[in-house]
Coordinates of C-alpha atoms and ligand atoms in Angstrom, one line a residue:
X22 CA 0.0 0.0 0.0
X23 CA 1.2 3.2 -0.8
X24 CA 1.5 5.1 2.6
X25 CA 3.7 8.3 3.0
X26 CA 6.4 6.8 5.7
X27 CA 6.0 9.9 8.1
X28 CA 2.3 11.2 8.1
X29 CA 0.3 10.1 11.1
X30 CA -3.3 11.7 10.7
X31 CA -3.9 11.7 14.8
X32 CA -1.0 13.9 15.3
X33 CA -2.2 16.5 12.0
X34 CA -3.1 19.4 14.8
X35 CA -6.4 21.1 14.9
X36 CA -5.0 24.5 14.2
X37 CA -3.4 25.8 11.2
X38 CA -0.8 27.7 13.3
X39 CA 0.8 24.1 13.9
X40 CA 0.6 23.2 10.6
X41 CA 3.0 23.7 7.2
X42 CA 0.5 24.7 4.8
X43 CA 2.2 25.0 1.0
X44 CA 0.5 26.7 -2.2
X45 CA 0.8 22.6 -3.2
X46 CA -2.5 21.8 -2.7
X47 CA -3.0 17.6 -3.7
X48 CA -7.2 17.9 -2.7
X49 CA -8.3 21.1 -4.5
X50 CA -11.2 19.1 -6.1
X51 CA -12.4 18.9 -2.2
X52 CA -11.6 22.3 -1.3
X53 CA -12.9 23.8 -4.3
X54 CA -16.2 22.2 -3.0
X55 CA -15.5 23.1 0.9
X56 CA -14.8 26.7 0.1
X57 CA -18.4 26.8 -2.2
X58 CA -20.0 25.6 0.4
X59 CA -18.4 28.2 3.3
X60 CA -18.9 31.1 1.1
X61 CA -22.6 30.0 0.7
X62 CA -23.3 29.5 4.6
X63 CA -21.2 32.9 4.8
X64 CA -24.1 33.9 2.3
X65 CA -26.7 33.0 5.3
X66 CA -24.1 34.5 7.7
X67 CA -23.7 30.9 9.5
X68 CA -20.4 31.6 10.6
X69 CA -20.5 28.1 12.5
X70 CA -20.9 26.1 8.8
X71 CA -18.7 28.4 7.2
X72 CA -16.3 27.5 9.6
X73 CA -16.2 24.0 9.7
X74 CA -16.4 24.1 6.0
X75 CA -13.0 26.5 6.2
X76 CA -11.0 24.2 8.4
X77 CA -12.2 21.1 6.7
X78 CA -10.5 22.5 3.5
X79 CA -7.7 23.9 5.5
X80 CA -6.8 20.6 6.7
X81 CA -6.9 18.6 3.3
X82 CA -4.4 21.7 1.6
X83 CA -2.1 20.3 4.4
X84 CA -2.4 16.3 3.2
X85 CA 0.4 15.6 1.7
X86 CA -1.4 13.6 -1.0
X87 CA -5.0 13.5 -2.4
X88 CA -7.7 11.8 -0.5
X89 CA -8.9 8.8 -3.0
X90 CA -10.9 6.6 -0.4
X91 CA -12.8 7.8 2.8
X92 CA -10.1 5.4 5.0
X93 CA -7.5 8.7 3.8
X94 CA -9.1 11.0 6.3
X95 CA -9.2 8.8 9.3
X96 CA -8.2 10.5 12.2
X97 CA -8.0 13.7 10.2
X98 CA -9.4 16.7 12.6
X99 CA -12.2 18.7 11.5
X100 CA -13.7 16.0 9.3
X101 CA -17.6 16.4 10.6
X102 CA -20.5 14.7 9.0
X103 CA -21.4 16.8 6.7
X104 CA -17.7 17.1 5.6
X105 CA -17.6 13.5 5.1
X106 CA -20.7 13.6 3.1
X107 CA -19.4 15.8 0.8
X108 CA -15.8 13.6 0.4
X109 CA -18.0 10.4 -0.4
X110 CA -19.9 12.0 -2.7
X111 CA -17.1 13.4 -5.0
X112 CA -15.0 10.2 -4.3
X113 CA -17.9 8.0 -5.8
X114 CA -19.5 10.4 -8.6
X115 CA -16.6 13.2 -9.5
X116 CA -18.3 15.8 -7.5
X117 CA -20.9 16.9 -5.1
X118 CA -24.6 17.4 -6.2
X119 CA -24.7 19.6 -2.9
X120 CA -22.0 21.9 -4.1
X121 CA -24.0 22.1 -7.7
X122 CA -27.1 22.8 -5.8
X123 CA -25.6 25.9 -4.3
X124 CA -23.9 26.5 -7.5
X125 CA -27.3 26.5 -9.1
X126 CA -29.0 28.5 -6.1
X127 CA -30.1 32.0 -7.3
X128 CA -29.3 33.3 -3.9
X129 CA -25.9 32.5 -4.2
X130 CA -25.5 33.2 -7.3
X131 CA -26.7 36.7 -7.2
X132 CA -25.0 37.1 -3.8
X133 CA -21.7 36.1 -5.5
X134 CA -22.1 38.7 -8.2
X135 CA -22.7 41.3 -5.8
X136 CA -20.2 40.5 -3.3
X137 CA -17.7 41.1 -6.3
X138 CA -18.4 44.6 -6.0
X139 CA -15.6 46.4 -4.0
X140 CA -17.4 47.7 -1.2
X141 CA -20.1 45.3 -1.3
X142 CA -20.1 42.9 1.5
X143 CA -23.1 40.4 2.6
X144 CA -25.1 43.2 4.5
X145 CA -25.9 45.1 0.9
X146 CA -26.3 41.9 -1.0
X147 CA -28.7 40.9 1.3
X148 CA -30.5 44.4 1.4
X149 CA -30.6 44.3 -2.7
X150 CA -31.6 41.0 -2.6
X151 CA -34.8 41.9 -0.9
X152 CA -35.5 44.6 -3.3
X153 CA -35.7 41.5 -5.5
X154 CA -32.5 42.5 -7.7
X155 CA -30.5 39.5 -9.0
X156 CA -28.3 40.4 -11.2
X157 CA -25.4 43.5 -11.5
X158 CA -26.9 44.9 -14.6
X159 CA -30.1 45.2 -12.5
X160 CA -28.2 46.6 -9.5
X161 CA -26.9 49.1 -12.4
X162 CA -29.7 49.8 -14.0
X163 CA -31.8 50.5 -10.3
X164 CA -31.7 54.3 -10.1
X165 CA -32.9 54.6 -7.1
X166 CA -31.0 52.9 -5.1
X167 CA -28.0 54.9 -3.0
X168 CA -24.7 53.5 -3.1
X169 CA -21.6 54.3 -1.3
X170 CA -19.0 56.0 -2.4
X171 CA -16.9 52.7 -2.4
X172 CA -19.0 50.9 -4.5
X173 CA -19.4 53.9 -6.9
X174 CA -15.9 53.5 -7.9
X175 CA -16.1 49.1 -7.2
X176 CA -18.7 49.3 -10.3
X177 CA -17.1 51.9 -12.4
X178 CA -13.6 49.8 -12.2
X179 CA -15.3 46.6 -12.5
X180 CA -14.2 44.9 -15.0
X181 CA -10.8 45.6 -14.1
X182 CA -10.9 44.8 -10.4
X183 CA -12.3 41.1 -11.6
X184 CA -9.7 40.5 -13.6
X185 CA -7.0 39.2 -10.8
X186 CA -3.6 41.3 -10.1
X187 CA -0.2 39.2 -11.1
X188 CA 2.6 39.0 -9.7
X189 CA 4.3 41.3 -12.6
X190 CA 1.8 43.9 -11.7
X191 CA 2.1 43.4 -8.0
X192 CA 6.1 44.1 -8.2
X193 CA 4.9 47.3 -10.6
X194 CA 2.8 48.7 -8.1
X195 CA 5.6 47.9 -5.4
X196 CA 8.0 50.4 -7.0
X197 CA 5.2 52.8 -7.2
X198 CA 4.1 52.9 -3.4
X199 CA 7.3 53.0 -2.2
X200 CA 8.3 55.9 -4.3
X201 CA 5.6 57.5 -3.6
X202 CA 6.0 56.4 0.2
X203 CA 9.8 57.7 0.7
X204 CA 9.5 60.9 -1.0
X205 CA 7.4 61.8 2.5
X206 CA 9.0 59.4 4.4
X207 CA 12.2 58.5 3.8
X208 CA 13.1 56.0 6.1
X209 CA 10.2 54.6 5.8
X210 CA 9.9 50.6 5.2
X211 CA 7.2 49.5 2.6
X212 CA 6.7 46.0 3.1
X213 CA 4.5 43.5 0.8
X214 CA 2.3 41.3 2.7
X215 CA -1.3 39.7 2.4
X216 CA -0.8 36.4 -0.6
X217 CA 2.1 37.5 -2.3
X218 CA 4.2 37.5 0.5
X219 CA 2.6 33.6 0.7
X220 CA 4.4 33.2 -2.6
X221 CA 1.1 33.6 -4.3
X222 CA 1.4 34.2 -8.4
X223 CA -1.9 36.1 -8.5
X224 CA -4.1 37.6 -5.4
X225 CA -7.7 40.0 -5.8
X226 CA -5.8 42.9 -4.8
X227 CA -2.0 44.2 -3.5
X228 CA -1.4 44.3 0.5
X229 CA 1.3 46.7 2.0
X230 CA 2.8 47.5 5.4
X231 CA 4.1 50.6 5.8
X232 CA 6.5 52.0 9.2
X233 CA 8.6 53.9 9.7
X234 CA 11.4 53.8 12.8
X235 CA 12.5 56.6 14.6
X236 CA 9.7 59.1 15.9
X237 CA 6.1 59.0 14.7
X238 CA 5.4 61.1 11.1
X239 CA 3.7 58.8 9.3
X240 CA 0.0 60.3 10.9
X241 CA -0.6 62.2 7.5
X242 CA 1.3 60.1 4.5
X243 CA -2.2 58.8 3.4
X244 CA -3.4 62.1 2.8
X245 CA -1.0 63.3 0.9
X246 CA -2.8 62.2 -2.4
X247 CA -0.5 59.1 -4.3
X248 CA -4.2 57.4 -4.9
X249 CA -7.4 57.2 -7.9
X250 CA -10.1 56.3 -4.8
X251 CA -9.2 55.9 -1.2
X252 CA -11.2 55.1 1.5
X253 CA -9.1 56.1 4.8
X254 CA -9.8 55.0 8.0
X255 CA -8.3 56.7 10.7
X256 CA -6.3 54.8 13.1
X257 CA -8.5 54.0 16.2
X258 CA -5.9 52.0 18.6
X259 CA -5.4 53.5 22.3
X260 CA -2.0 52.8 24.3
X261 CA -2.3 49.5 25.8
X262 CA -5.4 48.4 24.4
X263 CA -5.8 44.7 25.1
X264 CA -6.0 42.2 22.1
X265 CA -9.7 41.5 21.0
X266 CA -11.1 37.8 21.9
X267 CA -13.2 38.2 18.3
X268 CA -11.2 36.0 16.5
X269 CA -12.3 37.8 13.1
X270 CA -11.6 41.2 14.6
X271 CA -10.8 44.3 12.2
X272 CA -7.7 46.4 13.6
X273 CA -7.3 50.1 14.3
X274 CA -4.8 50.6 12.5
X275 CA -4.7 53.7 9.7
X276 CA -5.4 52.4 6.8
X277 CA -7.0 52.8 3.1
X278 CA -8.5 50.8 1.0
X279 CA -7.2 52.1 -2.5
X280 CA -7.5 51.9 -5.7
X281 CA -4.4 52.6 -8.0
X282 CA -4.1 53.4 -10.9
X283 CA -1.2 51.7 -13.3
X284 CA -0.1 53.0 -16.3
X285 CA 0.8 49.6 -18.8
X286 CA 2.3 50.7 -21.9
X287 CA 0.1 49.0 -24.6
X288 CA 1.4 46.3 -26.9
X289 CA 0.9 47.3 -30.5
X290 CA 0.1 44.7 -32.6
X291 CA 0.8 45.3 -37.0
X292 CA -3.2 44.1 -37.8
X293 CA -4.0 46.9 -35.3
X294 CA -3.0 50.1 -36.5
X295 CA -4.7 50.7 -39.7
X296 CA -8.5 51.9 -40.0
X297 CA -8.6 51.5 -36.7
X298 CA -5.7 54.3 -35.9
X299 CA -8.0 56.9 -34.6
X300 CA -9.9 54.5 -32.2
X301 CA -6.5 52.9 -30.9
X302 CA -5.6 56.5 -29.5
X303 CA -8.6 55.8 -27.2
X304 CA -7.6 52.4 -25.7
X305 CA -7.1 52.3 -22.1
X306 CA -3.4 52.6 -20.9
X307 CA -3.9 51.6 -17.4
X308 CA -5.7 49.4 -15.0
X309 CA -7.4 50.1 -12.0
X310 CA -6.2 48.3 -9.3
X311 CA -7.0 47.3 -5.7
X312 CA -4.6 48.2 -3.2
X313 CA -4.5 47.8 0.6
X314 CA -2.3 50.3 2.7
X315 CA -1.6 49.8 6.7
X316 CA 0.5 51.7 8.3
X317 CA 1.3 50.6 11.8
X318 CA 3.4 52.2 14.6
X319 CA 7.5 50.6 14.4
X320 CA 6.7 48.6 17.8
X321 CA 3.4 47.2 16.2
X322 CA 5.5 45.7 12.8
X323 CA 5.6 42.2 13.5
X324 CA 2.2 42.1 15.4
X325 CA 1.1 43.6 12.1
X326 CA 3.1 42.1 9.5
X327 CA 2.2 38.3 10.8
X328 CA -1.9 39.5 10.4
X329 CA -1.5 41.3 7.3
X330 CA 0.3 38.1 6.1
X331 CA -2.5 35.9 6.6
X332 CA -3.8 33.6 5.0
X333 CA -6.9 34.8 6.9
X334 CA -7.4 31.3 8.1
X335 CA -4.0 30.7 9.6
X336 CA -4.7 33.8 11.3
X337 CA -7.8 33.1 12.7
X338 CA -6.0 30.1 14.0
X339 CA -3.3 31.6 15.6
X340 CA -5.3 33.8 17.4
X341 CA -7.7 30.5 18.4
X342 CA -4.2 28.9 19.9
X343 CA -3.5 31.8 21.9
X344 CA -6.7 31.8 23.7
X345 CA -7.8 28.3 24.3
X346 CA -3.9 26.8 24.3
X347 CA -1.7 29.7 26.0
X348 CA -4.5 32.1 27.6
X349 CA -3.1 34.7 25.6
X350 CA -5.0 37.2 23.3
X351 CA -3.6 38.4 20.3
X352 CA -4.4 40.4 17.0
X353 CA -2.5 42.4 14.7
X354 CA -1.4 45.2 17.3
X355 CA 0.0 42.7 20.3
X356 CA 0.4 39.7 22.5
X357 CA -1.1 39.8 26.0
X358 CA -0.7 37.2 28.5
X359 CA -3.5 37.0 31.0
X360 CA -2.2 34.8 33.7
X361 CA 1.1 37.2 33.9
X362 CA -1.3 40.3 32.5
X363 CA 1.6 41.9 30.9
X364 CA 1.8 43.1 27.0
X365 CA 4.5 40.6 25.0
X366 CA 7.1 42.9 22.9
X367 CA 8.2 41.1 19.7
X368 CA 11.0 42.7 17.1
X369 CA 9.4 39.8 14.0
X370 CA 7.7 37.1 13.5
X371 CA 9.8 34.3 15.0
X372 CA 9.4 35.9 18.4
X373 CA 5.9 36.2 18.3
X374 CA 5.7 32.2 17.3
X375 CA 8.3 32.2 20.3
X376 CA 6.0 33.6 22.7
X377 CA 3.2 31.3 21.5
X378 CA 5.8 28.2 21.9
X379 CA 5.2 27.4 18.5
X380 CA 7.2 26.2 15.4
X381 CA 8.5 29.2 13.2
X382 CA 5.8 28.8 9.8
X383 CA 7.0 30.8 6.9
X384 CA 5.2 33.0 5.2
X385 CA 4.8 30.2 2.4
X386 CA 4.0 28.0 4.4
X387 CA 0.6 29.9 6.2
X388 CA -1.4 29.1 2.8
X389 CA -4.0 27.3 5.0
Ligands
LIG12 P1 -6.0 37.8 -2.1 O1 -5.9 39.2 -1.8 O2 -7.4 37.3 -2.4 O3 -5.0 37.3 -3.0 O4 -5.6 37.0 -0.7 P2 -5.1 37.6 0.6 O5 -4.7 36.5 1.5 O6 -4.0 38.6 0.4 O7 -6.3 38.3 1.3 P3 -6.6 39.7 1.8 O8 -6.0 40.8 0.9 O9 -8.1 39.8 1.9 O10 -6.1 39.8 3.3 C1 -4.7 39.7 3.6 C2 -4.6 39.5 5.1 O11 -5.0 40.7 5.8 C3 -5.5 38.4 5.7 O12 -4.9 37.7 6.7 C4 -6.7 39.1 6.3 O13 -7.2 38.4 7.4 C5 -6.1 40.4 6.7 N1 -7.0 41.5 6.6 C6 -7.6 41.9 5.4 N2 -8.4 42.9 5.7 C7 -8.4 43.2 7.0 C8 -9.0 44.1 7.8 O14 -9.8 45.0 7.4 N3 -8.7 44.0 9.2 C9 -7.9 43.1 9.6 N4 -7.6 43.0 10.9 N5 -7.3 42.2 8.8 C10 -7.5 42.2 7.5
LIG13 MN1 -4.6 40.4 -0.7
LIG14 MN1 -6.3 42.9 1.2

């Protein structure tokens, strides 16, 4: 029988934080399916399904090789019934007529479309839902209907913020925060985090951390106007403020949620630029493109850097371990110990997995 000598599944660890979690992914026909059916019961906001769904998936991206017979996930954590069900079913006919069902739903399929928007989260799909619109051209076409600001811009760049960001274009827009970045702040370092830094090769959008050592300037860099849209929101963190238990938690840092706009020379091609010469001068040299700012205080970095990182699961998980395993809170500002009720200083990342008495997991590695 073809086992792999060193894999035990009783010892595979309920949390992702314990876990070494490559972009190799030998199961993605299951968590294809998985991640369907969270995003649906996310849908329904049953953040208990979605959940289980999340860490089912999570757990087969670990395996290091694809589940081919229900005996392959003995002793597998987070393998629940209706997990299971969903394994057998693919295992026996190719794929899961309770994925298609949801595939099919016009619920989700409309809240799918609508939750493509940039700013348009489960709360407004739900809302346009009820008005009994169903598709985007219908959202489009509804006068009436008062949208923010954010999703103003989310429909007017649409077909550009659906089509994913490279790596080519996330290394463009790199050189083009940081200039931007250091003619304010000098010093300043401009790090790339969120799935690129996971070794990704193509993410929705472009996540940077920005600090800067030495005293604190960096209060008014996002004002100073390098952006297309931005939505800032102010920093909101007091001194000391204690980690939140909320394992999905936003942070207080200053941030934006941007759009940028890159300029791409255009590629002339010969059967192009005849009759057509006048309408070529209109073609589009640039594309719109989602970018996420933070910029955190120098002693926050690695607090910040290891939440910006993600993947959002392996940080949910992390922050799960602290609390039930080391009664400790964390979230992207610090680490608080409860039983010693002091605040945990960390300089990177392997301090903070110090702390926790866990494994250093690089960055690659936290694609859970
Ligand atoms: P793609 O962008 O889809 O390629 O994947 P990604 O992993 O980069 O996802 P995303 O950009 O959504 O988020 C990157 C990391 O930042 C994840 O770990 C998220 O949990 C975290 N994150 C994103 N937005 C927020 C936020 O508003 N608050 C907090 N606290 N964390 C966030
Ligand atoms: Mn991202
Ligand atoms: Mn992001």
């Amino acid at each position: 029988e073809p086992e792999v000598p060193s894999f035990t599944a009783s010892r595979v660890s309920q949390y992702s934080c314990q876990r070494k979690t490559t972009l190799n992914n030998f199961n993605k026909k299951f968590t294809d399916a998985f991640e369907i059916m969270a995003e649906n019961y996310e849908f329904k906001e049953n953040e208990i399904f979605s959940l289980e769904f999340l860490r089912a998936a999570s757990v087969l991206k670990f395996l290091p090789f694809p589940v081919v017979r229900m005996k392959d996930i003995q002793g597998l954590p987070c393998m629940g019934d209706q997990v299971r069900d969903i394994i057998e079913e693919i295992i026996e006919e190719g794929e899961s007529s309770r994925v298609k069902d949801v595939l099919n739903d016009e619920r989700y399929k409309s809240f799918k479309q609508f939750t493509s928007v940039f700013g348009v989260g489960v709360k407004t799909s739900e809302k346009w839902y009820r008005m009994g619109l169903r598709t985007l051209e219908e959202v489009t076409a509804e006068k009436t209907l008062k949208l923010s600001k954010m999703q103003k811009v989310g429909l007017l760049y649409y077909e550009d913020l659906v089509s994913c960001v490279s790596e080519a274009e996330a290394d463009a827009v790199g050189l083009v925060v940081k200039k931007a970045v250091h003619t304010f702040l000098p010093d300043a370092l401009v790090t790339l985090t969120g799935g690129f830094r996971r070794g990704k090769k193509i993410g929705h959008d472009i996540d940077f951390l920005i600090t800067n050592p030495g005293p604190r300037e960096d209060d008014d860099l996002l004002h100073k106007g390098l952006l297309l849209y931005c939505d800032i929101i102010e920093s909101t963190f007091v001194k000391e403020q204690r980690p939140s238990r909320n394992i999905d938690a936003m942070d207080n840092f200053q941030k934006c949620f941007a759009i940028l706009k890159l300029y791409q020379p255009r590629v002339d091609s010969e059967s192009q630029s005849t009759s057509e010469e006048f309408d070529m001068a209109e073609v589009k040299d640039w594309k719109a493109i989602r970018v996420d700012l933070v910029i955190s205080p120098f002693e926050q970095y690695a607090y910040a850097l290891l939440g910006w990182t993600g993947s959002k699961q392996f940080g949910r998980d992390l922050r799960r371990y602290a609390n039930h395993e080391k009664k400790m809170m964390l979230d992207n500002h610090a680490l608080y110990d409860r039983r010693k009720r002091i605040f945990l200083k960390a300089g990177s990342e392997e301090e903070i997995f110090a702390h926790l008495g866990l494994d250093y997991v690089e960055p690659w590695e936290r694609n859970a």
